[in-house]
mmCIF file with all atom_site columns, C-alpha atoms in Angstrom:
data_model
loop_
_atom_site.group_PDB
_atom_site.id
_atom_site.type_symbol
_atom_site.label_atom_id
_atom_site.label_alt_id
_atom_site.label_comp_id
_atom_site.label_asym_id
_atom_site.label_entity_id
_atom_site.label_seq_id
_atom_site.pdbx_PDB_ins_code
_atom_site.Cartn_x
_atom_site.Cartn_y
_atom_site.Cartn_z
_atom_site.occupancy
_atom_site.B_iso_or_equiv
_atom_site.pdbx_formal_charge
_atom_site.auth_seq_id
_atom_site.auth_comp_id
_atom_site.auth_asym_id
_atom_site.auth_atom_id
_atom_site.pdbx_PDB_model_num
ATOM 1   C CA . MET A 1 1   ? -50.985 -31.863 19.152  1.00 0.00 ? 154 MET A CA 1
ATOM 2   C CA . THR A 1 2   ? -49.999 -30.847 15.631  1.00 0.00 ? 155 THR A CA 1
ATOM 3   C CA . SER A 1 3   ? -47.764 -27.945 14.876  1.00 0.00 ? 156 SER A CA 1
ATOM 4   C CA . HIS A 1 4   ? -48.691 -25.706 11.999  1.00 0.00 ? 157 HIS A CA 1
ATOM 5   C CA . GLN A 1 5   ? -45.716 -24.181 10.287  1.00 0.00 ? 158 GLN A CA 1
ATOM 6   C CA . THR A 1 6   ? -46.471 -20.664 9.164   1.00 0.00 ? 159 THR A CA 1
ATOM 7   C CA . THR A 1 7   ? -44.728 -19.219 6.179   1.00 0.00 ? 160 THR A CA 1
ATOM 8   C CA . GLN A 1 8   ? -42.355 -16.463 7.142   1.00 0.00 ? 161 GLN A CA 1
ATOM 9   C CA . THR A 1 9   ? -42.934 -13.403 4.966   1.00 0.00 ? 162 THR A CA 1
ATOM 10  C CA . MET A 1 10  ? -41.367 -9.974  4.692   1.00 0.00 ? 163 MET A CA 1
ATOM 11  C CA . LYS A 1 11  ? -42.236 -6.640  3.234   1.00 0.00 ? 164 LYS A CA 1
ATOM 12  C CA . PRO A 1 12  ? -40.923 -5.884  -0.250  1.00 0.00 ? 165 PRO A CA 1
ATOM 13  C CA . ALA A 1 13  ? -38.589 -3.207  1.196   1.00 0.00 ? 166 ALA A CA 1
ATOM 14  C CA . THR A 1 14  ? -36.940 -5.807  3.435   1.00 0.00 ? 167 THR A CA 1
ATOM 15  C CA . ALA A 1 15  ? -36.610 -8.286  0.577   1.00 0.00 ? 168 ALA A CA 1
ATOM 16  C CA . ALA A 1 16  ? -35.140 -5.610  -1.710  1.00 0.00 ? 169 ALA A CA 1
ATOM 17  C CA . LYS A 1 17  ? -32.611 -4.712  0.969   1.00 0.00 ? 170 LYS A CA 1
ATOM 18  C CA . LYS A 1 18  ? -31.597 -8.360  1.372   1.00 0.00 ? 171 LYS A CA 1
ATOM 19  C CA . LEU A 1 19  ? -31.278 -8.682  -2.416  1.00 0.00 ? 172 LEU A CA 1
ATOM 20  C CA . GLY A 1 20  ? -29.219 -5.474  -2.617  1.00 0.00 ? 173 GLY A CA 1
ATOM 21  C CA . VAL A 1 21  ? -31.556 -3.730  -5.060  1.00 0.00 ? 174 VAL A CA 1
ATOM 22  C CA . TYR A 1 22  ? -33.396 -0.415  -5.158  1.00 0.00 ? 175 TYR A CA 1
ATOM 23  C CA . LEU A 1 23  ? -37.055 -1.130  -4.323  1.00 0.00 ? 176 LEU A CA 1
ATOM 24  C CA . GLU A 1 24  ? -38.487 1.566   -6.597  1.00 0.00 ? 177 GLU A CA 1
ATOM 25  C CA . ALA A 1 25  ? -36.774 -0.059  -9.601  1.00 0.00 ? 178 ALA A CA 1
ATOM 26  C CA . THR A 1 26  ? -38.262 -3.510  -8.981  1.00 0.00 ? 179 THR A CA 1
ATOM 27  C CA . PRO A 1 27  ? -41.368 -4.724  -10.872 1.00 0.00 ? 180 PRO A CA 1
ATOM 28  C CA . ALA A 1 28  ? -44.765 -3.579  -9.554  1.00 0.00 ? 181 ALA A CA 1
ATOM 29  C CA . GLU A 1 29  ? -45.779 -7.113  -8.535  1.00 0.00 ? 182 GLU A CA 1
ATOM 30  C CA . PHE A 1 30  ? -42.659 -7.341  -6.337  1.00 0.00 ? 183 PHE A CA 1
ATOM 31  C CA . GLN A 1 31  ? -43.342 -3.932  -4.737  1.00 0.00 ? 184 GLN A CA 1
ATOM 32  C CA . GLU A 1 32  ? -47.011 -4.631  -4.044  1.00 0.00 ? 185 GLU A CA 1
ATOM 33  C CA . GLY A 1 33  ? -46.822 -8.133  -2.624  1.00 0.00 ? 186 GLY A CA 1
ATOM 34  C CA . VAL A 1 34  ? -45.128 -9.867  0.251   1.00 0.00 ? 187 VAL A CA 1
ATOM 35  C CA . VAL A 1 35  ? -42.101 -12.103 -0.161  1.00 0.00 ? 188 VAL A CA 1
ATOM 36  C CA . SER A 1 36  ? -41.795 -15.427 1.613   1.00 0.00 ? 189 SER A CA 1
ATOM 37  C CA . ARG A 1 37  ? -38.485 -16.766 2.838   1.00 0.00 ? 190 ARG A CA 1
ATOM 38  C CA . THR A 1 38  ? -38.748 -19.508 0.195   1.00 0.00 ? 191 THR A CA 1
ATOM 39  C CA . GLU A 1 39  ? -39.317 -16.937 -2.569  1.00 0.00 ? 192 GLU A CA 1
ATOM 40  C CA . LEU A 1 40  ? -36.369 -14.858 -1.338  1.00 0.00 ? 193 LEU A CA 1
ATOM 41  C CA . ASN A 1 41  ? -34.110 -17.923 -1.375  1.00 0.00 ? 194 ASN A CA 1
ATOM 42  C CA . ALA A 1 42  ? -35.264 -18.721 -4.911  1.00 0.00 ? 195 ALA A CA 1
ATOM 43  C CA . LEU A 1 43  ? -34.554 -15.132 -6.022  1.00 0.00 ? 196 LEU A CA 1
ATOM 44  C CA . GLN A 1 44  ? -31.067 -15.363 -4.532  1.00 0.00 ? 197 GLN A CA 1
ATOM 45  C CA . THR A 1 45  ? -30.158 -18.744 -5.994  1.00 0.00 ? 198 THR A CA 1
ATOM 46  C CA . GLU A 1 46  ? -31.786 -18.329 -9.416  1.00 0.00 ? 199 GLU A CA 1
ATOM 47  C CA . PRO A 1 47  ? -32.323 -14.600 -9.988  1.00 0.00 ? 200 PRO A CA 1
ATOM 48  C CA . PRO A 1 48  ? -34.802 -13.730 -12.745 1.00 0.00 ? 201 PRO A CA 1
ATOM 49  C CA . GLU A 1 49  ? -33.732 -11.464 -15.601 1.00 0.00 ? 202 GLU A CA 1
ATOM 50  C CA . TRP A 1 50  ? -35.111 -8.294  -13.956 1.00 0.00 ? 203 TRP A CA 1
ATOM 51  C CA . LEU A 1 51  ? -33.049 -8.941  -10.818 1.00 0.00 ? 204 LEU A CA 1
ATOM 52  C CA . GLN A 1 52  ? -29.894 -9.699  -12.793 1.00 0.00 ? 205 GLN A CA 1
ATOM 53  C CA . GLU A 1 53  ? -30.415 -6.488  -14.784 1.00 0.00 ? 206 GLU A CA 1
ATOM 54  C CA . LEU A 1 54  ? -30.905 -4.412  -11.617 1.00 0.00 ? 207 LEU A CA 1
ATOM 55  C CA . ARG A 1 55  ? -27.797 -5.857  -10.009 1.00 0.00 ? 208 ARG A CA 1
ATOM 56  C CA . ARG A 1 56  ? -25.786 -5.275  -13.157 1.00 0.00 ? 209 ARG A CA 1
ATOM 57  C CA . ASN A 1 57  ? -26.953 -1.796  -14.196 1.00 0.00 ? 210 ASN A CA 1
ATOM 58  C CA . GLY A 1 58  ? -28.959 -0.348  -11.304 1.00 0.00 ? 211 GLY A CA 1
ATOM 59  C CA . PRO A 1 59  ? -30.235 1.938   -10.149 1.00 0.00 ? 212 PRO A CA 1
ATOM 60  C CA . HIS A 1 60  ? -28.457 0.802   -6.996  1.00 0.00 ? 213 HIS A CA 1
ATOM 61  C CA . PRO A 1 61  ? -29.453 1.637   -3.394  1.00 0.00 ? 214 PRO A CA 1
ATOM 62  C CA . ARG A 1 62  ? -27.127 3.853   -1.365  1.00 0.00 ? 215 ARG A CA 1
ATOM 63  C CA . PRO A 1 63  ? -25.354 1.000   0.489   1.00 0.00 ? 216 PRO A CA 1
ATOM 64  C CA . VAL A 1 64  ? -24.407 -0.569  -2.860  1.00 0.00 ? 217 VAL A CA 1
ATOM 65  C CA . VAL A 1 65  ? -23.376 2.805   -4.318  1.00 0.00 ? 218 VAL A CA 1
ATOM 66  C CA . ALA A 1 66  ? -21.211 3.479   -1.251  1.00 0.00 ? 219 ALA A CA 1
ATOM 67  C CA . ALA A 1 67  ? -19.557 0.058   -1.502  1.00 0.00 ? 220 ALA A CA 1
ATOM 68  C CA . LYS A 1 68  ? -18.876 0.442   -5.231  1.00 0.00 ? 221 LYS A CA 1
ATOM 69  C CA . LEU A 1 69  ? -17.299 3.863   -4.611  1.00 0.00 ? 222 LEU A CA 1
ATOM 70  C CA . GLY A 1 70  ? -15.350 2.712   -1.540  1.00 0.00 ? 223 GLY A CA 1
ATOM 71  C CA . VAL A 1 71  ? -16.940 5.236   0.826   1.00 0.00 ? 224 VAL A CA 1
ATOM 72  C CA . SER A 1 72  ? -19.440 5.223   3.673   1.00 0.00 ? 225 SER A CA 1
ATOM 73  C CA . ILE A 1 73  ? -23.135 6.052   3.287   1.00 0.00 ? 226 ILE A CA 1
ATOM 74  C CA . ALA A 1 74  ? -22.499 9.197   5.341   1.00 0.00 ? 227 ALA A CA 1
ATOM 75  C CA . GLY A 1 75  ? -19.670 10.037  2.948   1.00 0.00 ? 228 GLY A CA 1
ATOM 76  C CA . LEU A 1 76  ? -22.122 9.809   0.059   1.00 0.00 ? 229 LEU A CA 1
ATOM 77  C CA . ALA A 1 77  ? -24.406 12.273  1.803   1.00 0.00 ? 230 ALA A CA 1
ATOM 78  C CA . ARG A 1 78  ? -21.507 14.640  2.497   1.00 0.00 ? 231 ARG A CA 1
ATOM 79  C CA . GLY A 1 79  ? -20.676 14.428  -1.211  1.00 0.00 ? 232 GLY A CA 1
ATOM 80  C CA . GLY A 1 80  ? -24.243 15.352  -2.116  1.00 0.00 ? 233 GLY A CA 1
ATOM 81  C CA . VAL A 1 81  ? -25.267 11.900  -3.376  1.00 0.00 ? 234 VAL A CA 1
ATOM 82  C CA . THR A 1 82  ? -28.696 11.222  -1.914  1.00 0.00 ? 235 THR A CA 1
ATOM 83  C CA . GLU A 1 83  ? -30.381 9.277   -4.727  1.00 0.00 ? 236 GLU A CA 1
ATOM 84  C CA . ALA A 1 84  ? -29.894 5.830   -6.186  1.00 0.00 ? 237 ALA A CA 1
ATOM 85  C CA . LEU A 1 85  ? -27.298 5.740   -8.970  1.00 0.00 ? 238 LEU A CA 1
ATOM 86  C CA . THR A 1 86  ? -26.909 3.528   -12.012 1.00 0.00 ? 239 THR A CA 1
ATOM 87  C CA . THR A 1 87  ? -23.711 1.629   -12.721 1.00 0.00 ? 240 THR A CA 1
ATOM 88  C CA . GLU A 1 88  ? -22.999 4.112   -15.520 1.00 0.00 ? 241 GLU A CA 1
ATOM 89  C CA . GLN A 1 89  ? -23.316 7.058   -13.091 1.00 0.00 ? 242 GLN A CA 1
ATOM 90  C CA . ILE A 1 90  ? -21.065 5.311   -10.567 1.00 0.00 ? 243 ILE A CA 1
ATOM 91  C CA . ASP A 1 91  ? -18.450 4.635   -13.238 1.00 0.00 ? 244 ASP A CA 1
ATOM 92  C CA . ALA A 1 92  ? -18.634 8.297   -14.328 1.00 0.00 ? 245 ALA A CA 1
ATOM 93  C CA . LEU A 1 93  ? -18.070 9.413   -10.725 1.00 0.00 ? 246 LEU A CA 1
ATOM 94  C CA . LYS A 1 94  ? -15.089 7.072   -10.429 1.00 0.00 ? 247 LYS A CA 1
ATOM 95  C CA . SER A 1 95  ? -13.503 8.398   -13.612 1.00 0.00 ? 248 SER A CA 1
ATOM 96  C CA . ASP A 1 96  ? -14.203 12.056  -12.705 1.00 0.00 ? 249 ASP A CA 1
ATOM 97  C CA . ASN A 1 97  ? -12.827 11.348  -9.212  1.00 0.00 ? 250 ASN A CA 1
ATOM 98  C CA . PRO A 1 98  ? -14.102 14.590  -7.654  1.00 0.00 ? 251 PRO A CA 1
ATOM 99  C CA . GLU A 1 99  ? -12.363 16.023  -4.608  1.00 0.00 ? 252 GLU A CA 1
ATOM 100 C CA . TRP A 1 100 ? -15.118 14.928  -2.216  1.00 0.00 ? 253 TRP A CA 1
ATOM 101 C CA . LEU A 1 101 ? -14.755 11.323  -3.427  1.00 0.00 ? 254 LEU A CA 1
ATOM 102 C CA . GLN A 1 102 ? -10.987 11.372  -2.947  1.00 0.00 ? 255 GLN A CA 1
ATOM 103 C CA . LYS A 1 103 ? -11.452 12.770  0.563   1.00 0.00 ? 256 LYS A CA 1
ATOM 104 C CA . GLU A 1 104 ? -14.139 10.240  1.509   1.00 0.00 ? 257 GLU A CA 1
ATOM 105 C CA . ARG A 1 105 ? -12.073 7.324   0.192   1.00 0.00 ? 258 ARG A CA 1
ATOM 106 C CA . ALA A 1 106 ? -9.124  8.507   2.282   1.00 0.00 ? 259 ALA A CA 1
ATOM 107 C CA . THR A 1 107 ? -11.392 8.798   5.319   1.00 0.00 ? 260 THR A CA 1
ATOM 108 C CA . GLN A 1 108 ? -12.736 5.295   4.729   1.00 0.00 ? 261 GLN A CA 1
ATOM 109 C CA . ALA A 1 109 ? -9.183  3.930   4.398   1.00 0.00 ? 262 ALA A CA 1
ATOM 110 C CA . ASP A 1 110 ? -8.253  5.572   7.716   1.00 0.00 ? 263 ASP A CA 1
ATOM 111 C CA . VAL A 1 111 ? -11.315 4.051   9.386   1.00 0.00 ? 264 VAL A CA 1
ATOM 112 C CA . ARG A 1 112 ? -10.370 0.590   8.104   1.00 0.00 ? 265 ARG A CA 1
ATOM 113 C CA . LYS A 1 113 ? -6.775  0.978   9.350   1.00 0.00 ? 266 LYS A CA 1
ATOM 114 C CA . GLU A 1 114 ? -8.002  2.071   12.767  1.00 0.00 ? 267 GLU A CA 1
ATOM 115 C CA . THR A 1 115 ? -10.411 -0.868  12.932  1.00 0.00 ? 268 THR A CA 1
ATOM 116 C CA . VAL A 1 116 ? -7.555  -3.287  12.180  1.00 0.00 ? 269 VAL A CA 1
ATOM 117 C CA . ARG A 1 117 ? -5.317  -1.570  14.772  1.00 0.00 ? 270 ARG A CA 1
ATOM 118 C CA . ILE A 1 118 ? -8.001  -1.876  17.464  1.00 0.00 ? 271 ILE A CA 1
ATOM 119 C CA . LYS A 1 119 ? -8.662  -5.519  16.586  1.00 0.00 ? 272 LYS A CA 1
ATOM 120 C CA . GLU A 1 120 ? -4.947  -6.333  16.800  1.00 0.00 ? 273 GLU A CA 1
ATOM 121 C CA . LYS A 1 121 ? -4.661  -4.525  20.133  1.00 0.00 ? 274 LYS A CA 1
ATOM 122 C CA . LYS A 1 122 ? -7.596  -6.494  21.544  1.00 0.00 ? 275 LYS A CA 1
ATOM 123 C CA . ALA A 1 123 ? -6.038  -9.758  20.347  1.00 0.00 ? 276 ALA A CA 1
ATOM 124 C CA . GLU A 1 124 ? -2.740  -8.759  21.953  1.00 0.00 ? 277 GLU A CA 1
ATOM 125 C CA . ARG A 1 125 ? -4.469  -8.038  25.269  1.00 0.00 ? 278 ARG A CA 1
ATOM 126 C CA . ALA A 1 126 ? -6.375  -11.315 25.103  1.00 0.00 ? 279 ALA A CA 1
ATOM 127 C CA . GLU A 1 127 ? -3.096  -13.162 24.512  1.00 0.00 ? 280 GLU A CA 1
ATOM 128 C CA . GLN A 1 128 ? -1.486  -11.428 27.489  1.00 0.00 ? 281 GLN A CA 1
ATOM 129 C CA . ASP A 1 129 ? -4.474  -12.333 29.670  1.00 0.00 ? 282 ASP A CA 1
ATOM 130 C CA . ARG A 1 130 ? -4.123  -16.021 28.706  1.00 0.00 ? 283 ARG A CA 1
ATOM 131 C CA . ARG A 1 131 ? -0.440  -16.190 29.684  1.00 0.00 ? 284 ARG A CA 1
ATOM 132 C CA . PRO A 1 132 ? 0.211   -17.587 33.164  1.00 0.00 ? 285 PRO A CA 1
ATOM 133 C CA . ARG A 1 133 ? 1.558   -15.048 35.578  1.00 0.00 ? 286 ARG A CA 1
ATOM 134 C CA . SER A 1 134 ? 4.587   -15.883 37.668  1.00 0.00 ? 287 SER A CA 1
#
């Protein structure tokens, strides 16, 4: 019995998400084809010029925009940012520092603090559970 190894492929949208790029800004041949796991690995290890350019200047997908601004994706939506942004637009937003961005960054900082607090509390409880009881 011989085993045939099939090539694992993914839709261009999935590959773009894994590469952290905005699908609509990728070349037509990327958008219209399928991407194998081997091709994805090659794109990640040795990105072609178009991929380097997209990562450097955008337009960037919302998760990347949110990360660069230090807010959540929901925070972007609350701030009225629903489209992909270029690096230049992101930098302009950072320098303008509108009120919504300040508020969303503060919210994100609070969320991170709370996450750390909960994690520490869980670790404390786990430590107490490991201690022998007398």
